[in-house]
XYZ file of C-alpha atoms in Angstrom:
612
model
C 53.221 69.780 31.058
C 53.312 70.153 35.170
C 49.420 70.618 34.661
C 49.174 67.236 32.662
C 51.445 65.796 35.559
C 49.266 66.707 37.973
C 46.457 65.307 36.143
C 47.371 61.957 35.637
C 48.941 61.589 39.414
C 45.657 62.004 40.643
C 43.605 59.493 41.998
C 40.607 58.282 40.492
C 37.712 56.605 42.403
C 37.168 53.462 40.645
C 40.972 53.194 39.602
C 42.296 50.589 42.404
C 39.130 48.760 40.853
C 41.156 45.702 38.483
C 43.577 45.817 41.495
C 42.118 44.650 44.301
C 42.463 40.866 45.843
C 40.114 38.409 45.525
C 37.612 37.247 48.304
C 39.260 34.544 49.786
C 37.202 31.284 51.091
C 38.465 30.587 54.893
C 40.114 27.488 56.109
C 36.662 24.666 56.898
C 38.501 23.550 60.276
C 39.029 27.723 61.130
C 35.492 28.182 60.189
C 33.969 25.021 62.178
C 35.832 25.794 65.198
C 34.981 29.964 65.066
C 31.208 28.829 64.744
C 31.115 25.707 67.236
C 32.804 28.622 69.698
C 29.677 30.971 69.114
C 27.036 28.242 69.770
C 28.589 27.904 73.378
C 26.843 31.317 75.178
C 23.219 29.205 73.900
C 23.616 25.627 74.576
C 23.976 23.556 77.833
C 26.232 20.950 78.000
C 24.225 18.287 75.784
C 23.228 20.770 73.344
C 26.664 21.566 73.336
C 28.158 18.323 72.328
C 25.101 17.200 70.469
C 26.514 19.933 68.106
C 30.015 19.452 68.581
C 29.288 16.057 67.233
C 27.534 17.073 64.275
C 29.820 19.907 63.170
C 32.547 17.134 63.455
C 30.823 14.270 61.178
C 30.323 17.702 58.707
C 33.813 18.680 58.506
C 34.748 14.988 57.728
C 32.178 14.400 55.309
C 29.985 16.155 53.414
C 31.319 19.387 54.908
C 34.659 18.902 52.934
C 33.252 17.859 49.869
C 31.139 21.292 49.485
C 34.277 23.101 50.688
C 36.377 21.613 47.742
C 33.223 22.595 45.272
C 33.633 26.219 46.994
C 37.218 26.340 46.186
C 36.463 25.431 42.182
C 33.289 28.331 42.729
C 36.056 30.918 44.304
C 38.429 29.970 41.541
C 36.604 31.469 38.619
C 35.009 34.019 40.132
C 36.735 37.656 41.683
C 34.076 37.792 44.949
C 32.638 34.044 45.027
C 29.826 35.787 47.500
C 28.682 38.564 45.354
C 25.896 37.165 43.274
C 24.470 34.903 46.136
C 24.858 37.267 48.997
C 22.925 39.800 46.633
C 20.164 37.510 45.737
C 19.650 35.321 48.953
C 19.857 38.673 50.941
C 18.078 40.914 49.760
C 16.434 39.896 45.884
C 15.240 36.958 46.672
C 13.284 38.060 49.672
C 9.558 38.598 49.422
C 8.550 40.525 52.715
C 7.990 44.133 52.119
C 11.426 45.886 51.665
C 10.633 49.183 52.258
C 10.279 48.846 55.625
C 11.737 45.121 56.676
C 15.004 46.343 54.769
C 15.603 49.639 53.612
C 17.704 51.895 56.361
C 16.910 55.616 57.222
C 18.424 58.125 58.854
C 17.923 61.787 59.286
C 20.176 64.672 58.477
C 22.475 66.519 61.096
C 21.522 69.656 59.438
C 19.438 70.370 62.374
C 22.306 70.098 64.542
C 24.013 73.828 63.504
C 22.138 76.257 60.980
C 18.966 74.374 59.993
C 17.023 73.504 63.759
C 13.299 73.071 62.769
C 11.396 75.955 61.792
C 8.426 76.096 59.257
C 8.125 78.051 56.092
C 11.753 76.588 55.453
C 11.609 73.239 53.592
C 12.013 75.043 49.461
C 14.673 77.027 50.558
C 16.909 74.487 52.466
C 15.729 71.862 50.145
C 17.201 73.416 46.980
C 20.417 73.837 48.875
C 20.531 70.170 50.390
C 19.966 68.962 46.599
C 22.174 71.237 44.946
C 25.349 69.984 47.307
C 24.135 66.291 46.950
C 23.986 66.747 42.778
C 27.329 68.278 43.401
C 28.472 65.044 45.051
C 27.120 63.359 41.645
C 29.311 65.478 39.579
C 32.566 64.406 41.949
C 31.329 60.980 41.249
C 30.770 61.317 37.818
C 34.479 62.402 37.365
C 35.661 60.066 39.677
C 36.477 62.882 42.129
C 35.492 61.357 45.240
C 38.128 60.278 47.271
C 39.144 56.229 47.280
C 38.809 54.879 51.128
C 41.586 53.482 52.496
C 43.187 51.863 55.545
C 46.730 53.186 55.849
C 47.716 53.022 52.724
C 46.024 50.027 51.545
C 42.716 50.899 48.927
C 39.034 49.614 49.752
C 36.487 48.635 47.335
C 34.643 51.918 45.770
C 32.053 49.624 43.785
C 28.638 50.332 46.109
C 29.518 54.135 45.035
C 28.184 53.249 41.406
C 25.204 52.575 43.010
C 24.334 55.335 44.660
C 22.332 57.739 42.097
C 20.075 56.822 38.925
C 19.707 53.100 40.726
C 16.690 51.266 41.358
C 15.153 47.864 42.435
C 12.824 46.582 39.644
C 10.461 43.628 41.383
C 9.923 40.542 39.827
C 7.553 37.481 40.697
C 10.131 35.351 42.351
C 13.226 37.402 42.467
C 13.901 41.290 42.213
C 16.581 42.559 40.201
C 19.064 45.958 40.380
C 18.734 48.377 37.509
C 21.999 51.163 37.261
C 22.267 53.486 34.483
C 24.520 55.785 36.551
C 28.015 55.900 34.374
C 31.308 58.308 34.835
C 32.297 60.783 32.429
C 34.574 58.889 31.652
C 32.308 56.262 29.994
C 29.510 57.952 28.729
C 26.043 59.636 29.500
C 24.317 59.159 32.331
C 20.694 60.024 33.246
C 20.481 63.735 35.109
C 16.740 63.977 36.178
C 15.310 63.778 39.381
C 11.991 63.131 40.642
C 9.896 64.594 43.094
C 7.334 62.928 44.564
C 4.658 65.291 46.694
C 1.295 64.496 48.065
C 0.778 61.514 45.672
C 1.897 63.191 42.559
C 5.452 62.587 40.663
C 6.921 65.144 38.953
C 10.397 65.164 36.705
C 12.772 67.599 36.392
C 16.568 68.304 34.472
C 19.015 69.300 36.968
C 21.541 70.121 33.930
C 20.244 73.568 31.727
C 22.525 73.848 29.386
C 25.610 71.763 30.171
C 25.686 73.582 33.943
C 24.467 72.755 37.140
C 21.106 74.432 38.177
C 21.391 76.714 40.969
C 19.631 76.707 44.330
C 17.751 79.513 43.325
C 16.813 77.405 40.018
C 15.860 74.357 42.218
C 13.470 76.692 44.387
C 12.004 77.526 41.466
C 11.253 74.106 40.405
C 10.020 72.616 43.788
C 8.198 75.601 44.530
C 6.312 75.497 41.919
C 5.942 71.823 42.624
C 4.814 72.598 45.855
C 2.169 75.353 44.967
C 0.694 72.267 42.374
C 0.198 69.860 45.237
C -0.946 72.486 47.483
C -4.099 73.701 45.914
C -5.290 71.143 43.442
C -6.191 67.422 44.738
C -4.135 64.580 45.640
C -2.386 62.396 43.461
C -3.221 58.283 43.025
C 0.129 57.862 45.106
C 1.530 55.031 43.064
C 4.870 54.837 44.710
C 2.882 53.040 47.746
C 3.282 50.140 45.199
C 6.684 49.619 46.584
C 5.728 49.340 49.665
C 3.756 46.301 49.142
C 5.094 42.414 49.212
C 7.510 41.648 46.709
C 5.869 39.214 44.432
C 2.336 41.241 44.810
C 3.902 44.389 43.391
C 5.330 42.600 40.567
C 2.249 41.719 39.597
C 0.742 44.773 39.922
C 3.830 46.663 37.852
C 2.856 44.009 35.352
C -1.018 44.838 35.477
C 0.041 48.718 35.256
C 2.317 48.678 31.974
C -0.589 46.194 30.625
C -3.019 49.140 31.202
C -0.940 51.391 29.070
C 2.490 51.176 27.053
C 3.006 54.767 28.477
C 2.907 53.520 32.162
C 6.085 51.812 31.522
C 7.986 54.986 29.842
C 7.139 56.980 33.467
C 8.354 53.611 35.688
C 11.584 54.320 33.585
C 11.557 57.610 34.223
C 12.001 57.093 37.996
C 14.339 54.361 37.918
C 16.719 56.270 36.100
C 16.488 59.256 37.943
C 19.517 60.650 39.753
C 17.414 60.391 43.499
C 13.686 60.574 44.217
C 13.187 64.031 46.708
C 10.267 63.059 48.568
C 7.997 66.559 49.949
C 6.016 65.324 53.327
C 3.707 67.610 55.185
C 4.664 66.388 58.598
C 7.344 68.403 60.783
C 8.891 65.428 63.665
C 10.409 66.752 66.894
C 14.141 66.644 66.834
C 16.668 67.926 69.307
C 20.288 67.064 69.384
C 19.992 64.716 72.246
C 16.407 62.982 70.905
C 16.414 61.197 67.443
C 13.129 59.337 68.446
C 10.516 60.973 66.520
C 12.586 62.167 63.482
C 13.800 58.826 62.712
C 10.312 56.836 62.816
C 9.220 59.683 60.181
C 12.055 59.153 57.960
C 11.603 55.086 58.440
C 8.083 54.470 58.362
C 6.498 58.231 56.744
C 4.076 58.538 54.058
C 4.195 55.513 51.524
C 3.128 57.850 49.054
C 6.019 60.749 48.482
C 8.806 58.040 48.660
C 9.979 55.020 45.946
C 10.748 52.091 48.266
C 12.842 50.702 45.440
C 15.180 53.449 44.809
C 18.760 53.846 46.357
C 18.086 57.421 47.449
C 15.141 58.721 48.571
C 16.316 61.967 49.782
C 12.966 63.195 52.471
C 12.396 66.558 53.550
C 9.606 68.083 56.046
C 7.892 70.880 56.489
C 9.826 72.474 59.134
C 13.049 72.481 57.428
C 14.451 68.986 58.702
C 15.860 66.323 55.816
C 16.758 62.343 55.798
C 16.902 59.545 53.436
C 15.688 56.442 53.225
C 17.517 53.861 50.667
C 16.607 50.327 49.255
C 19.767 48.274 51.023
C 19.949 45.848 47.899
C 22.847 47.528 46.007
C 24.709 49.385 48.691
C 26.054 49.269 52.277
C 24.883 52.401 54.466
C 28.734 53.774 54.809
C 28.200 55.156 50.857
C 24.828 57.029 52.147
C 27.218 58.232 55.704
C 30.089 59.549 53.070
C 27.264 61.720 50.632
C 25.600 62.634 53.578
C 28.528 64.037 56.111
C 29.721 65.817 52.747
C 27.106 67.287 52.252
C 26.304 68.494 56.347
C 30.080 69.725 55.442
C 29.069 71.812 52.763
C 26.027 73.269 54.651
C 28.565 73.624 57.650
C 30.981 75.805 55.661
C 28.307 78.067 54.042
C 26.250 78.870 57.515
C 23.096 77.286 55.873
C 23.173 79.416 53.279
C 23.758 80.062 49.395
C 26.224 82.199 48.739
C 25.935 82.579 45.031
C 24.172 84.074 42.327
C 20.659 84.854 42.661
C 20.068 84.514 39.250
C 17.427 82.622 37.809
C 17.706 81.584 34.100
C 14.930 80.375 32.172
C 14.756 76.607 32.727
C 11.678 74.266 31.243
C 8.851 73.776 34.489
C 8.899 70.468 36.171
C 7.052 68.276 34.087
C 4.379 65.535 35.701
C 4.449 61.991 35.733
C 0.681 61.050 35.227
C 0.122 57.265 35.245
C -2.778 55.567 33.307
C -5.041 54.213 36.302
C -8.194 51.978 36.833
C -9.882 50.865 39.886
C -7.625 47.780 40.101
C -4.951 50.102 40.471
C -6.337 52.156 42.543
C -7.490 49.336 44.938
C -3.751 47.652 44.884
C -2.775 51.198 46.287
C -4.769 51.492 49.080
C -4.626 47.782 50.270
C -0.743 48.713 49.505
C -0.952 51.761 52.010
C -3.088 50.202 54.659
C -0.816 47.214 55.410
C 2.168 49.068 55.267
C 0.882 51.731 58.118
C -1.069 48.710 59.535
C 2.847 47.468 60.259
C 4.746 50.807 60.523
C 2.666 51.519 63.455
C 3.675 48.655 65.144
C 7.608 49.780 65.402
C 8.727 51.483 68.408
C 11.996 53.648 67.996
C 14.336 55.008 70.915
C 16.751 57.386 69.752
C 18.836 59.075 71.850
C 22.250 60.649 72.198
C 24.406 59.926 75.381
C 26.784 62.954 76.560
C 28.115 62.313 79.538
C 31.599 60.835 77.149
C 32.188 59.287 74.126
C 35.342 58.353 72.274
C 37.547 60.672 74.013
C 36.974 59.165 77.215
C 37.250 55.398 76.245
C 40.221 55.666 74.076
C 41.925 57.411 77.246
C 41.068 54.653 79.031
C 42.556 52.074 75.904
C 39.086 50.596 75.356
C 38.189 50.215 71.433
C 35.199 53.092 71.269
C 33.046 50.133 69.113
C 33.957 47.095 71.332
C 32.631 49.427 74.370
C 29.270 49.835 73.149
C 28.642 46.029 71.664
C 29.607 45.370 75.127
C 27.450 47.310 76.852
C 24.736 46.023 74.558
C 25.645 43.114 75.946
C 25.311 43.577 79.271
C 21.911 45.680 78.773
C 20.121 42.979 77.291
C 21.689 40.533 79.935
C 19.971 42.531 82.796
C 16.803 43.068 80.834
C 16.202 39.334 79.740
C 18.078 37.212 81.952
C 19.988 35.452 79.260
C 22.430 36.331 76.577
C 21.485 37.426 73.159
C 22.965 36.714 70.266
C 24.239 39.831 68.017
C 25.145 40.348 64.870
C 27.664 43.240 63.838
C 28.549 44.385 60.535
C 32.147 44.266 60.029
C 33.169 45.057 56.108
C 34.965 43.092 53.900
C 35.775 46.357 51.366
C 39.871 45.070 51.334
C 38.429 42.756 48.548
C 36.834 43.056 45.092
C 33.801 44.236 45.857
C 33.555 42.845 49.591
C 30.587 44.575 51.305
C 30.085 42.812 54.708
C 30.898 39.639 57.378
C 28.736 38.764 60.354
C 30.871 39.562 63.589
C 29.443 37.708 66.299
C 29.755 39.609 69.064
C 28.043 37.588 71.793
C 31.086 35.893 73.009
C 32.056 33.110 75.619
C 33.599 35.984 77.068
C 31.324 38.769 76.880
C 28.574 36.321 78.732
C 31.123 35.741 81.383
C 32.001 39.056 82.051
C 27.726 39.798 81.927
C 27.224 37.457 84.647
C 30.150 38.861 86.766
C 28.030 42.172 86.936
C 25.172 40.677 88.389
C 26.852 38.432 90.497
C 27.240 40.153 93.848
C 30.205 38.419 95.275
C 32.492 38.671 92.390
C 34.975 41.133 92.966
C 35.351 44.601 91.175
C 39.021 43.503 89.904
C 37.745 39.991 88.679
C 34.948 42.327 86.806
C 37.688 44.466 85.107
C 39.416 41.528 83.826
C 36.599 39.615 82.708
C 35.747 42.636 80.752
C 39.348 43.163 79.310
C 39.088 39.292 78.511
C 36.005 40.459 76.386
C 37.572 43.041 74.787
C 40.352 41.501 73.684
C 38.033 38.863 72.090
C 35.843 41.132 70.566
C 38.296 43.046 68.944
C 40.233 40.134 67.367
C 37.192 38.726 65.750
C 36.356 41.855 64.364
C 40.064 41.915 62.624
C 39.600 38.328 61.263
C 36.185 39.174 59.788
C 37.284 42.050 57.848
C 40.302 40.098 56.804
C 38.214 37.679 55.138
C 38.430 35.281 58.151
C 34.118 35.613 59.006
C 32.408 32.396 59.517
C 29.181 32.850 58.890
C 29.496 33.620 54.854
C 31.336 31.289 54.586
C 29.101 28.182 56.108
C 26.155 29.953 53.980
C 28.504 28.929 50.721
C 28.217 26.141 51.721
C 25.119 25.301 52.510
C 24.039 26.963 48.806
C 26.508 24.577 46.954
C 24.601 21.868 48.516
C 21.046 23.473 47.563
C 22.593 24.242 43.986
C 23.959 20.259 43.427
C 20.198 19.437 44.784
C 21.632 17.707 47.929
C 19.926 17.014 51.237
C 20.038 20.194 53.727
C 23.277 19.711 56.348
C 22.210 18.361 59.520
C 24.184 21.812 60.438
C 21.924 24.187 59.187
C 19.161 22.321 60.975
C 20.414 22.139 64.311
C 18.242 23.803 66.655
C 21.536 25.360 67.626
C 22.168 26.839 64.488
C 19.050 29.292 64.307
C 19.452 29.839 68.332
C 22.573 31.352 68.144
C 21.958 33.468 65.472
C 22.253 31.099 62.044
C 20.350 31.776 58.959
C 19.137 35.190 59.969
C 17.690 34.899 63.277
C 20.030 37.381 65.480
C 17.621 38.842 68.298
C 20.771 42.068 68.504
C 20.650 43.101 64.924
C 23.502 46.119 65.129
C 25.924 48.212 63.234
C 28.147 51.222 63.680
C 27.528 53.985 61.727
C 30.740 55.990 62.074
C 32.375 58.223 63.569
C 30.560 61.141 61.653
C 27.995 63.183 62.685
C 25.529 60.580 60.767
C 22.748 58.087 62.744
C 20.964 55.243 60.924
C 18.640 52.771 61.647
C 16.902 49.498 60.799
C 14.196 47.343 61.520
C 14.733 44.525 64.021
C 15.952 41.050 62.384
C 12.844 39.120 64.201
C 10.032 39.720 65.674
C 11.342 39.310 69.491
C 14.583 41.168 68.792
C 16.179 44.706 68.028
C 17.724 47.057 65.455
C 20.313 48.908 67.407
C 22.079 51.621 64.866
C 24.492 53.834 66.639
C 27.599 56.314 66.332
C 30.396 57.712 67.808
C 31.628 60.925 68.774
C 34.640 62.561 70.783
C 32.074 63.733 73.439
C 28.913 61.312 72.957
C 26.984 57.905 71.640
C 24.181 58.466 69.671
C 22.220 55.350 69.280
C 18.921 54.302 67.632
C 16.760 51.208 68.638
C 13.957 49.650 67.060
C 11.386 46.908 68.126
C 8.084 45.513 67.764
C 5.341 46.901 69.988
C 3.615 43.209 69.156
C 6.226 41.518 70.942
C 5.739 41.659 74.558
C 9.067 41.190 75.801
C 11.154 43.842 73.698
C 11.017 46.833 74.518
C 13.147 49.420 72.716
C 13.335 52.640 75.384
C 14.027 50.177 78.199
C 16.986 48.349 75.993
C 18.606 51.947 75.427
C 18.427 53.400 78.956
C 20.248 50.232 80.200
C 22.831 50.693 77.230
C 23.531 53.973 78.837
C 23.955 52.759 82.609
C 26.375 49.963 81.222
C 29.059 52.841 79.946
C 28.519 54.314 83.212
C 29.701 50.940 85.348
C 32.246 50.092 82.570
C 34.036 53.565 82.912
C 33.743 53.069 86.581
C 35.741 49.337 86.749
C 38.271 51.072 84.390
C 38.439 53.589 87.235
C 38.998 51.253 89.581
C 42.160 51.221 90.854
C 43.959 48.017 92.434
C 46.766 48.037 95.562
């Protein structure tokens, strides 16, 4: 009976699921006013109330009607946003994913046992699988803990998405295929894929209603890895997903024309638990330089990874492992939980397997061999060469600051997050002479199935506070408040947006209930204010925090003259990752960084300034 008890006390990951409030739609006069308050940092006076007077003749009129249509949306619906964020965001969009949207980030393996070393990529890659398919099995039987704030649950949903997921394209829009499903409601795919020097191969990571072993999994890619190694190269077809949307829809399309079959193998790989990708490259990484280890998890061989799936779990020849994920059906805090559980895991066991050594007699990997022509073939390499035609045009800076982390600024009260948007700020202040506009993830997980709110972090009062410190007659104490001003701004926002209190969804609501009822575009949205300050996706600071694990990410930048700027934090040190376009002659990544780290340096030092 106490067993039983115990049992049913125990929480579930999806269970808070049919709980969980609604996403609420924010008050149109809150929302005006948050937004005509972010324009300010980009306008000059005119500008300023040339928009002030159009957000005002918006909120009156057409504004209000589109907000009451909202409302009746919100009404039937448990997240209003879902379906459009999902489509407008990421399905609808025809650029090449892979790289334009996917994240990446490499594995802090390397960081304890596993440094680089050749001659170790089978061994620690059947051990980094077998703790990640263990993370499957805690999802499957809704094991995984539920996140919460206090006491109050978040929304698990993205977790679904994390294994046997996969981005199908389509001519005009994309669309999500799951088949993962919990124990509790019935089978689920358990196969995984290995892609390795153009080839695919398939294998059963369940013999016999157990887990395979690591020993059993270096049996399988080993023998994988012998294949690719002395016979010839594969077609590479995953470089398909590389390619423009709409063009590899219609060469999926061309491909199951060719033969029936070709579809059955597609299938195959979008149901799979994860694709493990097998590169021959080994990137530099040391604890304090990311640089080169990130650009080969981001932009590596088109070939050995499915741009499409959720998890592309990478590993290199000298023993160091990453992932690269389609962003479409999850956030990148589900890919920081698998991944810190499973550096945990590696942690415990000093790199090593502990178990059995055992090898039972498991069916070989089986190969995916795809029906081909010279189309095909063609659509590949035109597929590969623009994708490393623009891979090699991204710079990444990568580095981890150790002078102080989190420690040090929450001694000194200052919010560990706020401090480095801040000192974003001020970097690119001092490298382009003007503010830039930012935006930072801030979740909306309190609500049925909330995933994210744009927090606007380049504030009235973060541009004061930049020109303070570079203007030489301002005094140090008139610094230190401006900064504390900033702060306390900063930190605020970032509590409404999570509430549900975020502009910038909301006004994007809007602006599709007009497109859907086939009205005229909002003078708004056309404003050359709107898209200068950030509005409809053109933020030159496109940023996020990781965590506060030992887990790095990054992305590409949002436009072509701005930055991705990826970073977390630590109780002795920042890590941060920055991307840019070499094309673009005014970005430059390594400069944007170094100037990020001299800003924590003159923050700490106001904070240490002491006044009579």
């Amino acid at each position: 009976m106490e067993n039983q008890l115990a049992k049913s006390t125990e929480e579930r990951t999806f269970q808070y699921q049919d709980s969980l409030p609604s996403l609420p739609v924010p008050s149109l006069k809150e929302s005006l006013k948050k937004y005509l308050e972010s324009v300010k940092p980009f306008a000059n006076e005119e500008e300023y109330r040339k928009t002030e007077e159009i957000v005002q003749k918006f909120q009156s009129g057409i504004g209000e009607k589109l907000h009451q249509k909202l409302l009746e949306r919100a009404k039937g619906k448990r997240n209003w946003l879902e379906e459009w964020w999902l489509n407008v965001a990421y399905l609808d969009v025809r650029i090449p994913s892979q790289l334009n949207v996917n994240f990446a980030g490499p594995a802090a393996h390397f960081e304890h046992y596993w440094p680089p070393k050749e001659g170790t990529q089978l061994e620690r890659g059947s051990i980094i699988l077998w703790h990640s398919l263990n993370y499957w099995q805690l999802l499957r039987k809704e094991k995984v803990p539920v996140h919460k704030v206090g006491n109050t649950p978040l929304d698990m949903n993205q977790f679904r998405m994390l294994f046997s997921t996969c981005k199908v394209p389509g001519i005009t829009r994309d669309s999500i295929m799951n088949y993962f499903r919990t124990e509790s409601e019935g089978r689920s795919p358990n196969h995984i894929v290995v892609l390795c020097r153009g080839r695919a191969f398939v294998f059963d990571v369940i013999h016999e209603g157990c887990l395979v072993t690591p020993p059993e999994l270096l049996r399988q890619l080993t023998y994988i890895h012998k294949k690719c190694h002395s016979e010839p190269d594969g077609p590479g077809i995953a470089a398909l997903t590389s390619e423009e949307r709409t063009r590899w829809a219609k060469a999926r399309e061309y491909l199951i024309g060719l033969d029936a079959e070709n579809l059955a193998l597609l299938e195959k790989i979008q149901s799979s638990l994860l694709v493990y990708s097998m590169e021959d490259d080994s990137p530099h990484v040391t604890p304090e330089d990311y640089s080169e280890i990130i650009a080969a998890i981001l932009i590596g061989d088109p070939t050995v990874r499915w741009g499409d799936k959720s998890y592309n779990l990478i590993s290199f020849s000298n023993g160091v492992f990453g992932c690269n994920c389609d962003h479409a059906p999850f956030d990148a805090m589900v890919m920081v939980n698998i991944s810190y559980y499973v550096d945990e895991k590696i942690f415990q066991n000093e790199g090593r397997w502990k178990g059995s050594e055992k090898v039972r007699d498991i069916p070989l990997p089986e190969e995916l061999i795809f029906t081909v022509d010279e189309k095909v073939l063609n659509d590949i390499s035109q597929a590969k060469a623009q994708y490393l035609r623009e891979a090699s045009d991204l710079q990444i800076a990568a580095y981890a600051f150790t002078s102080f982390g989190k420690k040090l600024t929450k001694n000194k009260m200052l919010h560990p997050d706020t401090f480095i948007q801040l000192a974003l700020q001020l970097a690119y202040y001092r490298l382009h002479g003007r503010p830039g506009c930012c935006y930072e993830t801030a979740m909306t997980r309190y609500f049925y199935h909330g995933r994210t709110e744009t927090m606007r972090s380049c504030t009235v009062e973060a541009v004061r506070w930049c020109q303070s410190m570079q203007d030489p007659s301002v005094s140090l104490h008139e610094r230190q408040q401006k900064m504390l001003q900033a702060f306390a701004k900063h930190n605020k926002m970032m509590k409404d947006c999570s509430a549900g209190k975020g502009f910038d969804r909301h006004l994007l609501g809007l602006l599709l209930i007009a497109k859907e009822e086939g009205l005229p575009v909002p003078e708004l949205f056309t404003d050359p204010l709107f898209s200068k300050s950030g509005g409809g996706g053109n933020f030159v600071l496109s940023t996020s925090l990781v965590g506060y694990l030992r887990v790095q990410g990054v992305v590409v930048p949002m436009v072509h003259n701005g930055y991705g700027f990826f970073y977390h934090i630590r109780d002795d040190r920042f890590v941060v990752a920055c991307s840019a376009w070499k094309s673009c002659p005014e970005t430059d990544a390594e400069k944007l960084v170094q100037l990020t780290f001299c800003a924590f340096y003159d923050m700490i030092q106001l904070m240490n300034t002491t006044h009579l």
